[in-house]
Amino acid sequence: IICFWVARMIMAGYEFEGKLPFKDGYFTGMVRDKQGRKMSKSLGNSPDAMELINKYGADGVRVGLLMSSPAGGDLLYDDKLCEQGRNFSNKIWNALRLIKGWEVEAGENEENRAAIDWINHKFNKVLAETEKSYESYRISEVLNTWYKFVWDDFFSTYLELIKPPFEQAIDQASYDATISIFEKLMQVFHPIIPFITEEVYHLLRERKD
């Protein structure tokens, strides 16, 4: 049936736009529940999409589906993955609140330079890796690679290294560098979790209309 849907979209592209709408078609393996059973209406094991979105948020559901869909294999879906996606969105929001809550003072703290250079180097390395994953349509790998980078490197390590002591200000240079890397992270995550990244991106700094 996928063949017919692809053919229909191609014919519609030529009919309404006069050109081929796409050159590649991407489809996943069989969607199964956590017990390995094929999802079907008769078994009643198919989740309701709107209920999932109401419970975990649209971004959380997107993360859950991508985490369960490695290239070349069946999808082993579990609600816990959507919960993990929701928690990840909350973590991003809490990181924004932390950074925007810092008092900033002029100057540059040289002790933070190594941490800033490290996180930017690591970001560029991961970006190159995930470009290759996108080219080979390994979308799940893209998510898992960036998820690990953000959780382990940015949240757990970098922010802990550069955050100012209690009730003290952070230097302007470190603050600007942190906003910049956070901004780039929202850009690379935008195809995966578009709603929270759009919101955070516009709250990080003033934007033109």
Coordinates of N, CA, C and O in Angstrom, one line a residue, residues 65-135:
L65 N 8.5 8.6 19.7 CA 8.4 7.8 18.4 C 9.8 7.7 17.8 O 10.1 6.6 17.2
L66 N 10.6 8.7 17.8 CA 11.9 8.6 17.1 C 12.8 7.7 17.9 O 13.6 7.0 17.3
M67 N 12.7 7.8 19.2 CA 13.6 6.9 20.0 C 13.2 5.4 19.8 O 14.1 4.5 20.0
S68 N 12.0 5.1 19.4 CA 11.6 3.7 19.2 C 11.8 3.2 17.8 O 11.4 2.1 17.4
S69 N 12.4 4.1 16.9 CA 12.4 3.7 15.5 C 13.8 3.7 14.9 O 14.1 4.6 14.1
P70 N 14.7 2.8 15.3 CA 16.0 2.7 14.7 C 15.9 2.3 13.3 O 15.0 1.5 12.9
A71 N 16.9 2.8 12.5 CA 16.8 2.4 11.0 C 16.9 0.9 10.8 O 17.8 0.2 11.5
G72 N 16.1 0.4 9.9 CA 16.2 -1.0 9.6 C 15.5 -2.0 10.5 O 15.5 -3.2 10.3
G73 N 14.8 -1.5 11.5 CA 14.2 -2.4 12.5 C 12.7 -2.0 12.7 O 12.3 -0.9 12.3
D74 N 12.0 -2.9 13.3 CA 10.6 -2.6 13.7 C 10.6 -1.6 14.8 O 11.6 -1.4 15.6
L75 N 9.5 -0.8 14.9 CA 9.3 0.1 16.0 C 8.7 -0.6 17.2 O 7.6 -1.1 17.2
L76 N 9.5 -0.6 18.3 CA 8.9 -1.1 19.6 C 8.5 0.0 20.4 O 9.3 0.6 21.2
Y77 N 7.2 0.4 20.3 CA 6.7 1.6 21.0 C 6.4 1.3 22.4 O 5.8 0.3 22.8
D78 N 6.7 2.3 23.3 CA 6.3 2.3 24.7 C 6.1 3.7 25.2 O 6.8 4.6 24.9
D79 N 5.0 3.9 25.9 CA 4.6 5.2 26.4 C 5.7 5.8 27.2 O 5.8 7.1 27.3
K80 N 6.6 5.0 27.9 CA 7.7 5.5 28.7 C 8.6 6.4 27.9 O 9.3 7.3 28.4
L81 N 8.7 6.1 26.6 CA 9.6 6.9 25.7 C 9.0 8.3 25.5 O 9.8 9.3 25.5
C82 N 7.7 8.4 25.5 CA 7.1 9.7 25.4 C 7.3 10.5 26.7 O 7.5 11.7 26.7
E83 N 7.2 9.8 27.8 CA 7.4 10.4 29.1 C 8.9 10.9 29.2 O 9.1 12.0 29.7
Q84 N 9.8 10.1 28.6 CA 11.2 10.6 28.6 C 11.3 11.8 27.7 O 12.1 12.7 28.1
G85 N 10.6 11.9 26.6 CA 10.6 13.1 25.8 C 10.0 14.3 26.5 O 10.6 15.4 26.4
R86 N 9.0 14.1 27.3 CA 8.4 15.2 28.0 C 9.4 15.7 29.1 O 9.6 16.9 29.3
N87 N 10.1 14.8 29.8 CA 11.0 15.2 30.8 C 12.2 15.9 30.1 O 12.8 16.8 30.7
F88 N 12.6 15.5 28.9 CA 13.6 16.2 28.2 C 13.2 17.7 27.9 O 14.0 18.6 28.1
S89 N 12.0 17.8 27.4 CA 11.5 19.2 27.2 C 11.5 20.0 28.4 O 11.9 21.2 28.4
N90 N 11.1 19.4 29.6 CA 11.1 20.1 30.8 C 12.6 20.5 31.2 O 12.8 21.6 31.8
K91 N 13.5 19.7 30.9 CA 14.9 19.9 31.2 C 15.4 21.2 30.4 O 16.1 22.0 31.0
I92 N 15.0 21.2 29.2 CA 15.4 22.4 28.3 C 14.8 23.6 28.9 O 15.5 24.7 29.0
W93 N 13.6 23.6 29.3 CA 12.9 24.8 29.9 C 13.6 25.2 31.2 O 13.8 26.4 31.4
N94 N 13.9 24.3 32.0 CA 14.6 24.6 33.3 C 16.0 25.2 33.1 O 16.4 26.0 33.8
A95 N 16.7 24.7 32.0 CA 18.0 25.2 31.7 C 17.8 26.7 31.3 O 18.6 27.6 31.6
L96 N 16.8 27.0 30.5 CA 16.5 28.4 30.1 C 16.3 29.2 31.3 O 16.8 30.3 31.4
R97 N 15.5 28.8 32.2 CA 15.1 29.6 33.4 C 16.4 29.8 34.3 O 16.6 30.9 34.8
L98 N 17.3 28.8 34.3 CA 18.5 28.9 35.1 C 19.4 30.0 34.5 O 19.8 31.0 35.2
I99 N 19.6 29.9 33.2 CA 20.5 30.9 32.5 C 20.0 32.3 32.5 O 20.7 33.3 32.8
K100 N 18.7 32.4 32.2 CA 18.1 33.8 32.2 C 17.9 34.4 33.6 O 17.7 35.6 33.7
G101 N 18.1 33.5 34.6 CA 18.0 34.0 36.0 C 19.3 34.5 36.5 O 19.4 35.1 37.6
W102 N 20.4 34.3 35.8 CA 21.7 34.8 36.2 C 21.8 36.3 36.1 O 21.3 36.9 35.2
E103 N 22.5 36.9 37.1 CA 22.8 38.3 37.0 C 24.1 38.4 36.2 O 25.0 37.6 36.4
V104 N 24.2 39.4 35.3 CA 25.4 39.5 34.4 C 26.1 40.7 34.7 O 25.5 41.8 34.9
E105 N 27.5 40.6 34.7 CA 28.3 41.8 34.9 C 29.3 41.9 33.8 O 29.7 40.8 33.2
A106 N 29.8 43.0 33.5 CA 30.8 43.2 32.4 C 32.1 42.5 32.7 O 32.4 42.2 33.9
G107 N 32.8 42.1 31.6 CA 34.1 41.5 31.8 C 34.1 40.1 31.2 O 33.2 39.6 30.6
E108 N 35.2 39.4 31.5 CA 35.4 38.0 31.0 C 36.2 37.2 32.1 O 37.2 37.6 32.6
N109 N 35.6 36.1 32.4 CA 36.3 35.2 33.4 C 37.1 34.2 32.6 O 36.6 33.3 31.9
E110 N 38.4 34.3 32.6 CA 39.3 33.5 31.9 C 39.2 32.0 32.2 O 39.5 31.1 31.4
E111 N 38.8 31.8 33.5 CA 38.7 30.4 33.9 C 37.6 29.6 33.2 O 37.7 28.4 33.1
N112 N 36.7 30.3 32.5 CA 35.6 29.6 31.8 C 36.0 29.4 30.3 O 35.3 28.7 29.6
R113 N 37.1 30.0 29.9 CA 37.5 29.9 28.5 C 37.6 28.4 28.0 O 37.2 28.0 26.9
A114 N 38.3 27.6 28.8 CA 38.5 26.2 28.4 C 37.2 25.4 28.3 O 37.0 24.7 27.3
A115 N 36.2 25.7 29.2 CA 34.9 25.0 29.1 C 34.2 25.5 27.9 O 33.5 24.7 27.2
I116 N 34.2 26.8 27.5 CA 33.6 27.3 26.4 C 34.2 26.7 25.1 O 33.4 26.3 24.2
D117 N 35.5 26.7 25.0 CA 36.2 26.1 23.8 C 35.8 24.6 23.7 O 35.6 24.1 22.6
W118 N 35.8 23.9 24.8 CA 35.4 22.5 24.8 C 34.0 22.2 24.3 O 33.8 21.4 23.4
I119 N 33.0 23.0 24.8 CA 31.7 22.7 24.4 C 31.4 23.0 22.9 O 30.7 22.3 22.2
N120 N 32.1 24.1 22.4 CA 32.0 24.5 21.0 C 32.6 23.4 20.1 O 32.1 23.1 19.0
H121 N 33.8 22.9 20.5 CA 34.5 21.9 19.8 C 33.6 20.6 19.7 O 33.5 20.0 18.6
K122 N 33.1 20.3 20.8 CA 32.2 19.0 20.9 C 31.0 19.2 20.0 O 30.5 18.3 19.3
F123 N 30.4 20.4 20.1 CA 29.2 20.7 19.3 C 29.5 20.5 17.8 O 28.7 19.8 17.1
N124 N 30.6 21.1 17.3 CA 30.9 21.0 15.9 C 31.2 19.5 15.5 O 30.9 19.1 14.4
K125 N 31.8 18.8 16.4 CA 32.1 17.4 16.1 C 30.8 16.6 16.0 O 30.6 15.8 15.1
V126 N 29.8 16.8 16.9 CA 28.6 16.1 16.9 C 27.7 16.5 15.7 O 27.1 15.7 15.0
L127 N 27.8 17.8 15.3 CA 27.1 18.3 14.1 C 27.5 17.6 12.9 O 26.7 17.2 12.1
A128 N 28.8 17.4 12.7 CA 29.4 16.7 11.6 C 28.9 15.2 11.5 O 28.5 14.7 10.5
E129 N 28.9 14.6 12.7 CA 28.4 13.2 12.8 C 26.9 13.1 12.4 O 26.5 12.2 11.7
T130 N 26.1 14.0 12.9 CA 24.7 13.9 12.6 C 24.3 14.3 11.2 O 23.3 13.9 10.7
E131 N 25.1 15.1 10.6 CA 24.9 15.4 9.1 C 25.0 14.1 8.3 O 24.2 13.9 7.4
K132 N 25.9 13.3 8.7 CA 26.1 12.0 8.0 C 24.8 11.1 8.3 O 24.4 10.4 7.4
S133 N 24.4 11.2 9.5 CA 23.2 10.4 9.9 C 21.9 10.8 9.1 O 21.1 10.0 8.6
Y134 N 21.8 12.1 8.9 CA 20.7 12.7 8.2 C 20.8 12.2 6.7 O 19.7 11.8 6.1
E135 N 22.0 12.2 6.1 CA 22.1 11.9 4.7 C 21.7 10.4 4.5 O 21.3 10.1 3.4

